[in-house]
Short mmCIF file of C-alpha atoms and ligand atoms in Angstrom, two decimals:
data_model
loop_
_atom_site.label_atom_id
_atom_site.label_comp_id
_atom_site.label_asym_id
_atom_site.label_seq_id
_atom_site.Cartn_x
_atom_site.Cartn_y
_atom_site.Cartn_z
CA MET A 196 -26.17 99.62 38.85
CA LYS A 197 -28.30 96.55 37.80
CA SER A 198 -27.11 93.90 35.65
CA GLY A 199 -29.85 91.55 33.97
CA TRP A 200 -29.31 89.12 31.33
CA ARG A 201 -26.87 89.58 28.60
CA LEU A 202 -26.87 88.43 24.95
CA GLN A 203 -23.35 88.97 23.54
CA ILE A 204 -23.67 88.93 19.90
CA GLN A 205 -20.51 89.01 18.21
CA THR A 206 -20.76 89.94 14.39
CA GLY A 207 -18.47 88.10 12.02
CA CYS A 208 -17.67 86.48 8.68
CA THR A 209 -19.09 87.98 5.58
CA ASN A 210 -21.71 90.80 5.18
CA THR A 211 -21.34 92.01 8.81
CA LYS A 212 -23.23 95.46 8.16
CA ALA A 213 -26.12 93.20 7.13
CA GLN A 214 -25.89 91.33 10.51
CA VAL A 215 -25.55 94.49 12.45
CA SER A 216 -28.59 95.79 10.51
CA GLN A 217 -30.56 92.59 10.99
CA ILE A 218 -30.04 92.69 14.94
CA LEU A 219 -30.98 96.29 15.08
CA LYS A 220 -34.03 95.70 13.06
CA TYR A 221 -35.12 92.90 15.30
CA CYS A 222 -34.31 94.62 18.53
CA ASN A 223 -36.22 97.58 17.47
CA SER A 224 -39.47 95.87 16.45
CA ARG A 225 -39.30 94.15 19.84
CA CYS A 226 -38.20 97.53 22.02
CA LEU A 227 -35.09 95.87 23.09
CA ALA A 228 -32.34 98.10 24.06
CA VAL A 229 -28.99 97.60 22.64
CA VAL A 230 -25.57 98.62 24.02
CA PRO A 231 -22.79 99.08 21.25
CA GLN A 232 -19.41 97.87 22.42
CA GLY A 233 -16.02 98.45 21.05
CA GLY A 234 -12.81 97.75 23.41
CA ASN A 235 -14.68 98.70 26.45
CA THR A 236 -11.83 101.01 27.47
CA GLY A 237 -13.92 104.08 28.04
CA LEU A 238 -14.04 105.82 31.35
CA VAL A 239 -17.54 107.14 31.65
CA GLY A 240 -19.59 103.59 31.32
CA GLY A 241 -20.77 104.41 27.88
CA SER A 242 -20.24 100.79 26.55
CA VAL A 243 -21.53 98.81 29.43
CA PRO A 244 -25.23 97.70 30.11
CA VAL A 245 -27.21 99.26 32.76
CA PHE A 246 -29.83 96.84 32.92
CA ASP A 247 -30.79 94.00 30.53
CA GLU A 248 -29.60 95.49 27.25
CA VAL A 249 -28.31 93.53 24.43
CA ILE A 250 -24.55 94.05 23.70
CA VAL A 251 -23.61 94.20 20.19
CA ASN A 252 -19.85 93.72 20.36
CA MET A 253 -18.04 95.05 17.09
CA SER A 254 -14.74 93.11 17.47
CA LEU A 255 -15.21 90.39 14.92
CA MET A 256 -15.65 93.50 12.12
CA ASN A 257 -12.11 93.97 11.98
CA ASN A 258 -11.01 94.14 8.29
CA ILE A 259 -9.08 96.71 6.56
CA ILE A 260 -10.90 97.49 3.39
CA SER A 261 -8.29 99.89 1.54
CA PHE A 262 -5.60 102.03 1.82
CA ASP A 263 -4.45 104.47 -0.85
CA LYS A 264 -1.01 105.47 -0.38
CA VAL A 265 -1.36 108.72 -2.75
CA SER A 266 -4.09 110.28 -0.55
CA GLY A 267 -3.20 108.41 2.82
CA ILE A 268 -6.94 107.52 3.02
CA LEU A 269 -7.63 104.28 4.96
CA VAL A 270 -11.13 102.43 4.95
CA CYS A 271 -11.58 99.77 7.79
CA GLU A 272 -14.36 98.18 9.54
CA GLY A 273 -15.52 99.56 12.97
CA GLY A 274 -13.99 96.86 15.11
CA CYS A 275 -10.39 97.06 14.11
CA ILE A 276 -8.14 97.52 17.37
CA LEU A 277 -6.45 100.85 17.05
CA GLU A 278 -2.95 99.33 17.40
CA ASN A 279 -3.53 96.93 14.66
CA LEU A 280 -4.35 99.92 12.59
CA ILE A 281 -1.06 101.65 13.84
CA THR A 282 1.06 98.46 12.70
CA PHE A 283 -0.40 98.17 9.65
CA LEU A 284 0.11 101.61 8.63
CA ASP A 285 3.70 101.63 10.00
CA ASN A 286 4.31 99.31 7.31
CA GLN A 287 2.87 101.25 4.57
CA GLY A 288 5.06 104.42 5.77
CA PHE A 289 1.91 106.22 7.53
CA ILE A 290 0.51 106.79 10.87
CA MET A 291 -2.72 107.07 12.30
CA PRO A 292 -3.68 110.56 13.30
CA LEU A 293 -4.76 109.37 16.62
CA ASP A 294 -3.05 107.56 19.55
CA LEU A 295 -3.83 106.69 23.07
CA GLY A 296 -2.87 104.68 26.22
CA ALA A 297 -5.64 102.12 25.48
CA LYS A 298 -4.52 101.34 21.92
CA GLY A 299 -3.97 97.84 22.61
CA SER A 300 -7.72 97.19 22.94
CA CYS A 301 -9.68 100.35 21.78
CA GLN A 302 -11.69 99.94 18.46
CA ILE A 303 -11.57 102.77 15.82
CA GLY A 304 -15.38 102.55 15.75
CA GLY A 305 -15.23 103.21 19.47
CA ASN A 306 -12.76 105.85 18.98
CA VAL A 307 -14.89 107.53 16.30
CA SER A 308 -18.31 107.11 18.43
CA THR A 309 -16.70 108.80 21.50
CA ASN A 310 -14.44 111.65 19.39
CA ALA A 311 -11.59 110.06 21.40
CA GLY A 312 -8.67 112.76 21.60
CA GLY A 313 -5.73 111.29 22.81
CA LEU A 314 -1.76 112.16 22.78
CA ARG A 315 -1.22 113.71 19.52
CA LEU A 316 -4.18 115.87 19.08
CA VAL A 317 -2.24 119.16 19.35
CA ARG A 318 -0.49 118.17 16.21
CA TYR A 319 -2.87 116.04 13.95
CA GLY A 320 -6.29 117.55 15.33
CA SER A 321 -9.77 115.79 16.56
CA LEU A 322 -11.45 113.15 14.60
CA HIS A 323 -14.02 115.68 13.60
CA GLY A 324 -11.12 116.80 11.25
CA ASN A 325 -9.66 113.12 10.38
CA VAL A 326 -12.39 111.21 9.84
CA LEU A 327 -13.70 111.32 6.27
CA GLY A 328 -16.77 109.38 5.95
CA LEU A 329 -18.60 106.61 7.85
CA GLU A 330 -21.14 103.75 7.58
CA VAL A 331 -23.51 103.74 10.18
CA VAL A 332 -26.43 101.22 11.03
CA LEU A 333 -29.34 103.30 12.56
CA ALA A 334 -31.83 101.82 15.37
CA ASP A 335 -34.24 100.72 12.58
CA GLY A 336 -31.48 99.06 10.82
CA ASN A 337 -31.11 101.18 7.85
CA VAL A 338 -27.72 101.26 6.75
CA ILE A 339 -26.60 105.22 5.88
CA ASP A 340 -23.48 105.15 3.64
CA MET A 341 -21.68 108.23 4.30
CA LEU A 342 -18.19 106.41 3.43
CA GLY A 343 -16.76 109.13 1.38
CA THR A 344 -12.89 109.37 0.98
CA LEU A 345 -13.03 113.03 -0.19
CA ARG A 346 -11.30 115.87 1.44
CA LYS A 347 -13.77 118.36 0.09
CA ASP A 348 -17.28 117.49 -0.12
CA ASN A 349 -19.82 120.54 0.33
CA THR A 350 -23.08 118.66 -0.83
CA GLY A 351 -25.48 119.45 1.82
CA TYR A 352 -25.54 118.70 5.73
CA ASP A 353 -22.25 116.59 6.78
CA LEU A 354 -24.03 114.19 8.88
CA LYS A 355 -21.13 111.94 9.59
CA HIS A 356 -20.36 114.48 12.43
CA LEU A 357 -23.63 113.75 14.26
CA PHE A 358 -22.42 110.15 14.93
CA ILE A 359 -18.69 111.25 15.89
CA GLY A 360 -18.82 111.79 19.60
CA SER A 361 -22.57 110.71 19.84
CA GLU A 362 -21.40 107.81 21.98
CA GLY A 363 -23.29 104.82 20.39
CA SER A 364 -26.72 106.89 20.98
CA LEU A 365 -27.60 107.84 17.25
CA GLY A 366 -26.20 104.64 15.46
CA ILE A 367 -23.48 102.01 15.44
CA VAL A 368 -20.51 102.76 13.36
CA THR A 369 -19.67 99.91 11.12
CA LYS A 370 -17.04 101.53 8.64
CA VAL A 371 -14.44 104.39 8.93
CA SER A 372 -12.67 106.22 6.47
CA ILE A 373 -9.88 108.12 7.97
CA LEU A 374 -7.22 110.48 6.61
CA THR A 375 -3.52 109.47 7.77
CA PRO A 376 -0.39 111.52 7.57
CA PRO A 377 2.80 110.00 6.30
CA LYS A 378 5.33 108.66 8.85
CA LEU A 379 8.10 111.12 9.63
CA PHE A 380 11.15 109.47 10.80
CA SER A 381 13.02 112.00 13.04
CA VAL A 382 11.18 111.87 16.47
CA ASN A 383 12.50 113.27 19.52
CA VAL A 384 11.31 113.41 23.15
CA ALA A 385 12.29 115.47 25.91
CA PHE A 386 11.25 115.06 29.71
CA LEU A 387 11.35 118.46 31.40
CA ALA A 388 10.93 119.67 34.83
CA CYS A 389 9.31 123.20 35.87
CA SER A 390 9.23 124.73 39.15
CA ASP A 391 5.74 126.63 38.74
CA TYR A 392 2.65 126.57 36.80
CA PHE A 393 3.21 129.62 35.11
CA SER A 394 6.47 128.53 33.59
CA CYS A 395 4.45 125.33 32.32
CA GLN A 396 2.31 127.89 30.37
CA LYS A 397 5.17 130.04 29.23
CA LEU A 398 6.49 127.03 27.90
CA LEU A 399 3.73 125.80 25.99
CA MET A 400 3.46 129.35 24.33
CA GLU A 401 7.04 129.22 23.38
CA ALA A 402 6.83 125.88 21.91
CA LYS A 403 4.23 126.55 20.00
CA ARG A 404 6.24 129.61 18.54
CA LYS A 405 9.46 128.03 18.21
CA LEU A 406 9.09 124.40 17.33
CA GLY A 407 6.07 125.46 15.30
CA GLU A 408 5.17 122.53 12.63
CA ILE A 409 7.37 119.93 14.36
CA LEU A 410 5.63 119.87 17.78
CA SER A 411 3.67 116.51 18.00
CA ALA A 412 2.89 116.41 21.86
CA PHE A 413 3.10 118.67 24.87
CA GLU A 414 1.85 116.70 28.11
CA PHE A 415 2.12 117.53 31.53
CA LEU A 416 2.12 115.82 35.05
CA ASP A 417 2.44 117.27 38.43
CA SER A 418 4.71 115.65 41.04
CA LYS A 419 2.15 113.90 42.75
CA SER A 420 1.47 112.05 39.35
CA LEU A 421 5.16 110.79 38.89
CA ASP A 422 5.38 109.73 42.43
CA LEU A 423 2.15 107.41 41.79
CA VAL A 424 3.68 106.14 38.77
CA LEU A 425 7.37 105.67 40.64
CA ASN A 426 5.62 104.03 43.39
CA HIS A 427 3.13 101.74 41.71
CA LEU A 428 4.66 100.47 38.34
CA ASP A 429 7.30 98.13 38.15
CA GLY A 430 10.53 98.98 36.30
CA VAL A 431 9.94 102.96 36.12
CA ARG A 432 12.83 105.26 36.74
CA ASN A 433 12.72 109.07 37.22
CA PRO A 434 14.53 110.34 34.20
CA LEU A 435 15.83 113.15 36.05
CA PRO A 436 17.78 113.63 39.26
CA PRO A 437 15.72 112.94 42.32
CA THR A 438 15.39 116.71 43.12
CA VAL A 439 11.38 117.60 43.76
CA HIS A 440 10.01 119.72 41.04
CA LYS A 441 6.39 120.60 41.00
CA PHE A 442 5.68 120.03 37.37
CA TYR A 443 7.17 117.75 34.55
CA ILE A 444 6.47 118.17 30.94
CA LEU A 445 6.89 115.76 27.99
CA ILE A 446 7.56 117.45 24.84
CA GLU A 447 7.80 115.37 21.52
CA THR A 448 8.79 116.58 18.27
CA THR A 449 8.36 114.92 14.64
CA GLY A 450 9.61 115.93 11.70
CA SER A 451 11.47 114.70 8.43
CA ASP A 452 15.19 116.42 8.85
CA GLU A 453 17.18 114.66 11.93
CA THR A 454 19.83 117.18 12.06
CA TYR A 455 17.44 120.56 11.61
CA ASP A 456 14.68 119.10 13.99
CA ARG A 457 17.44 118.10 16.83
CA GLN A 458 19.00 121.64 16.59
CA LYS A 459 15.81 123.12 16.54
CA LEU A 460 14.63 121.20 19.81
CA GLU A 461 17.94 121.65 21.46
CA GLY A 462 17.84 125.64 20.43
CA PHE A 463 14.38 125.74 22.14
CA LEU A 464 15.57 123.98 25.11
CA LEU A 465 18.59 126.08 25.91
CA HIS A 466 16.42 129.30 25.22
CA ALA A 467 13.79 127.74 27.88
CA MET A 468 16.47 126.95 30.38
CA GLU A 469 18.04 130.55 29.96
CA ALA A 470 14.76 132.23 30.50
CA GLY A 471 14.22 130.02 33.67
CA LEU A 472 11.22 128.29 32.37
CA ILE A 473 12.71 124.70 32.95
CA SER A 474 14.63 123.72 36.02
CA ASP A 475 16.08 120.61 34.71
CA GLY A 476 15.51 118.12 31.65
CA ALA A 477 16.51 115.08 29.59
CA LEU A 478 16.39 114.52 26.04
CA ALA A 479 15.83 110.90 25.10
CA GLN A 480 19.07 109.54 23.30
CA ASP A 481 17.40 106.61 21.70
CA ILE A 482 13.99 105.12 21.12
CA ASN A 483 14.20 103.21 24.31
CA GLN A 484 14.64 106.23 26.34
CA ALA A 485 12.04 108.01 24.42
CA SER A 486 9.40 105.18 25.08
CA SER A 487 10.52 105.00 28.70
CA PHE A 488 9.55 108.84 28.98
CA TRP A 489 6.18 108.13 27.18
CA HIS A 490 5.55 105.24 29.69
CA ILE A 491 5.80 107.55 32.78
CA ARG A 492 3.09 109.83 31.14
CA GLU A 493 0.72 106.91 29.65
CA GLY A 494 1.11 104.81 33.13
CA ILE A 495 -0.50 107.36 35.06
CA PRO A 496 -4.01 105.98 34.91
CA GLU A 497 -2.57 102.58 35.57
CA ALA A 498 -0.59 103.57 38.65
CA LEU A 499 -3.93 105.43 39.70
CA MET A 500 -5.89 102.15 39.63
CA LYS A 501 -3.50 100.39 41.61
CA ALA A 502 -3.15 102.73 44.37
CA GLY A 503 -7.06 102.32 45.35
CA ALA A 504 -10.42 104.22 44.51
CA VAL A 505 -10.10 106.84 42.15
CA TYR A 506 -12.70 109.62 41.17
CA LYS A 507 -12.00 110.74 37.83
CA TYR A 508 -12.70 114.10 35.77
CA ASP A 509 -11.61 114.88 32.21
CA LEU A 510 -12.02 118.75 31.94
CA SER A 511 -11.47 121.39 29.29
CA LEU A 512 -10.23 124.61 30.86
CA PRO A 513 -8.46 127.73 29.93
CA VAL A 514 -4.90 126.86 30.13
CA GLU A 515 -4.17 129.55 32.69
CA LYS A 516 -6.83 128.41 35.08
CA MET A 517 -6.40 124.76 34.75
CA TYR A 518 -4.13 124.03 37.83
CA ASP A 519 -5.93 126.43 40.32
CA LEU A 520 -8.93 123.74 40.19
CA VAL A 521 -6.38 120.99 41.46
CA GLU A 522 -5.09 123.37 44.30
CA GLU A 523 -8.37 124.32 45.20
CA MET A 524 -9.56 120.75 45.43
CA ARG A 525 -6.48 119.81 47.54
CA THR A 526 -7.72 122.64 50.00
CA ARG A 527 -11.10 121.32 49.95
CA LEU A 528 -10.06 117.62 50.67
CA SER A 529 -6.92 118.25 52.88
CA ASP A 530 -5.46 114.97 53.70
CA SER A 531 -8.47 112.82 53.09
CA ALA A 532 -7.42 112.11 49.31
CA ASN A 533 -4.55 112.04 47.23
CA VAL A 534 -5.36 114.86 44.34
CA VAL A 535 -3.44 114.70 41.02
CA GLY A 536 -3.24 116.91 38.02
CA TYR A 537 -1.78 115.92 34.54
CA GLY A 538 -3.21 115.79 31.03
CA HIS A 539 -2.63 117.27 27.51
CA LEU A 540 -1.68 120.74 28.20
CA GLY A 541 -1.33 121.56 24.56
CA ASP A 542 -5.13 120.98 24.12
CA GLY A 543 -6.47 122.84 27.18
CA ASN A 544 -7.43 119.38 28.58
CA LEU A 545 -6.92 118.56 32.41
CA HIS A 546 -7.06 114.87 33.81
CA LEU A 547 -8.23 115.40 37.47
CA ASN A 548 -7.85 112.27 39.25
CA ILE A 549 -8.61 111.93 43.16
CA SER A 550 -7.24 109.02 44.80
CA THR A 551 -8.57 107.74 47.97
CA ALA A 552 -8.00 104.45 49.95
CA GLN A 553 -11.75 103.49 49.21
CA TYR A 554 -15.02 105.10 47.79
CA ASP A 555 -16.62 107.30 50.20
CA ASP A 556 -19.59 109.23 49.93
CA GLY A 557 -18.57 112.01 52.21
CA ILE A 558 -15.51 112.56 49.91
CA LEU A 559 -17.79 112.67 46.73
CA THR A 560 -19.54 115.20 48.07
CA GLN A 561 -16.65 117.58 48.76
CA ILE A 562 -15.78 116.86 44.93
CA GLU A 563 -19.33 117.18 43.22
CA PRO A 564 -20.98 119.35 42.29
CA PHE A 565 -18.09 121.51 43.13
CA VAL A 566 -15.88 120.20 40.48
CA TYR A 567 -18.69 120.61 37.48
CA GLU A 568 -19.68 124.41 39.02
CA TRP A 569 -15.99 125.35 39.15
CA THR A 570 -15.60 124.44 35.27
CA SER A 571 -18.91 125.66 34.09
CA LYS A 572 -17.85 129.15 35.98
CA HIS A 573 -14.78 129.08 34.03
CA HIS A 574 -16.58 128.52 30.76
CA GLY A 575 -14.88 125.03 30.35
CA SER A 576 -16.36 121.38 29.61
CA ILE A 577 -17.04 118.66 31.82
CA SER A 578 -15.90 116.12 29.54
CA ALA A 579 -12.86 117.08 27.14
CA GLU A 580 -12.44 113.88 25.33
CA HIS A 581 -13.84 110.83 27.48
CA GLY A 582 -17.65 111.47 26.48
CA LEU A 583 -20.41 111.50 29.03
CA GLY A 584 -21.43 108.09 28.73
CA LEU A 585 -23.74 106.88 31.94
CA MET A 586 -21.52 108.28 34.50
CA LYS A 587 -21.67 112.23 33.36
CA ALA A 588 -24.77 112.15 31.15
CA ASN A 589 -26.73 113.81 34.23
CA GLU A 590 -24.24 116.74 34.24
CA ILE A 591 -24.57 117.85 30.73
CA PHE A 592 -26.12 121.04 31.74
CA TYR A 593 -23.09 122.38 33.08
CA SER A 594 -21.50 122.32 29.79
CA LYS A 595 -24.64 122.79 27.44
CA PRO A 596 -27.41 125.56 27.36
CA THR A 597 -30.93 123.79 27.87
CA ALA A 598 -31.79 124.77 24.53
CA THR A 599 -28.94 122.75 22.83
CA VAL A 600 -29.65 119.75 24.99
CA SER A 601 -33.31 119.89 23.88
CA LEU A 602 -32.24 120.06 19.92
CA MET A 603 -29.98 116.91 21.05
CA ALA A 604 -32.87 115.11 22.54
CA SER A 605 -34.97 115.88 19.40
CA ILE A 606 -32.31 114.57 17.13
CA LYS A 607 -32.21 111.33 19.32
CA LYS A 608 -36.18 111.02 18.92
CA MET A 609 -35.99 111.43 15.12
CA LEU A 610 -33.11 109.06 14.60
CA ASP A 611 -34.26 106.40 17.29
CA PRO A 612 -37.74 107.02 18.23
CA LYS A 613 -38.06 103.85 20.62
CA GLY A 614 -34.93 104.94 22.52
CA ILE A 615 -33.30 101.38 22.05
CA LEU A 616 -29.80 102.67 21.21
CA ASN A 617 -27.15 102.94 24.56
CA PRO A 618 -30.18 104.17 26.90
CA TYR A 619 -29.27 106.37 30.04
CA LYS A 620 -26.09 107.34 28.04
CA VAL A 621 -24.95 110.89 26.94
CA LEU A 622 -28.58 112.77 27.31
CA PRO A 623 -29.83 113.08 30.86
CA HIS A 624 -31.82 110.20 32.35
CA SER A 625 -34.68 112.13 33.44
C1 LIG B 68 -4.97 109.95 29.39
O1 LIG B 68 -4.79 110.85 28.91
C2 LIG B 68 -6.28 109.24 29.10
O2 LIG B 68 -3.87 109.14 29.90
C3 LIG B 68 -7.13 108.86 30.72
O3 LIG B 68 -7.23 110.07 28.67
C4 LIG B 68 -7.15 109.80 31.66
O4 LIG B 68 -7.35 108.02 33.28
C5 LIG B 68 -7.72 109.40 33.05
O5 LIG B 68 -8.13 110.24 33.63
ZN1 LIG B 69 -6.32 111.95 27.95
#
């Protein structure tokens, strides 16, 4: 990747959408390519310039515009940091329907542009469901006002969906209207061990059935992921006695009745223990213990970065097949790499990470295209929640038929005929 000159533009003060519009109008008239940038926390190079693009950094467009306590609808600018929105809503007795490890620096405009999934999608659904409206600036500087605050609006094509997950290739998200759920105060977190993958799957099915409406997260990690966190992050302790279990599950419930919710979860855990689905487990006794359990799961990407070079894959797969890929990859790579699997089991989303001492072309050719072919063969997606960005754009055909990619290219051509918005991202380069 070559990096030429960079002009970093930060929008700010008042009337910022007009500034974004002017920047794009100017760049479009001069055929200057633009990279919209939020918190720059993406994992596929979607917000980094490739050659000499102009970066439009959105961080100063960080105002909360309105919040309606009756409907729970928040309207804010695209540069708001997710954690600031979470804190704002907390004070109002509400929560964001989205939570991710990068919350301290990622921005809502970037979250929407990448259709970020995160840790609680199993409960609250994707941004396609929660985002009610957007204001977007197109490549030619035109401002498109789709900033509705209605739950229901069937007047024609719902164009905002084109921009959710388009990774800044169709327009820059300047404002977002989002539906936020009320904050419920009874939260329980359990950290459980399973001896085999089949038990993890059965546990998921049982959790959906028995915990029902209070289930708010179902995350999994294998023993190699836990080892990484214990070895590379300071102050992290295994909540369970040091027997080696093959898999660990983090279950969170969120509800409105402490006694009822606790009984429901305890009943479920007892049943799962008796059925042999879990071999050990700990139920957090207070908020500190609950956050220490979460810290293990959320700390895996950081531990991987500390361990050396890492090849990252973010795959959607049928739950019953998901871990077969991790095992096949281990067989392929034998001792040359540490292959770890973790992710959002409740959403069928595997984070397959391959950790090595240093990047090595020989190892890469063992991994790719095998990982993409395997995913395609099992009708999965090569990007569940991280997007395609620069790094996976050329692999789009593993997940989308040619006719669909052609239609995407036509839409891109119509909205951005000069191709100035986030070039080399999402669509194949050639
Ligand atoms: C997570 O779920 C993130 O922790 C990052 O999506 C995953 O780094 C990764 O592979
Ligand atoms: Zn994830």
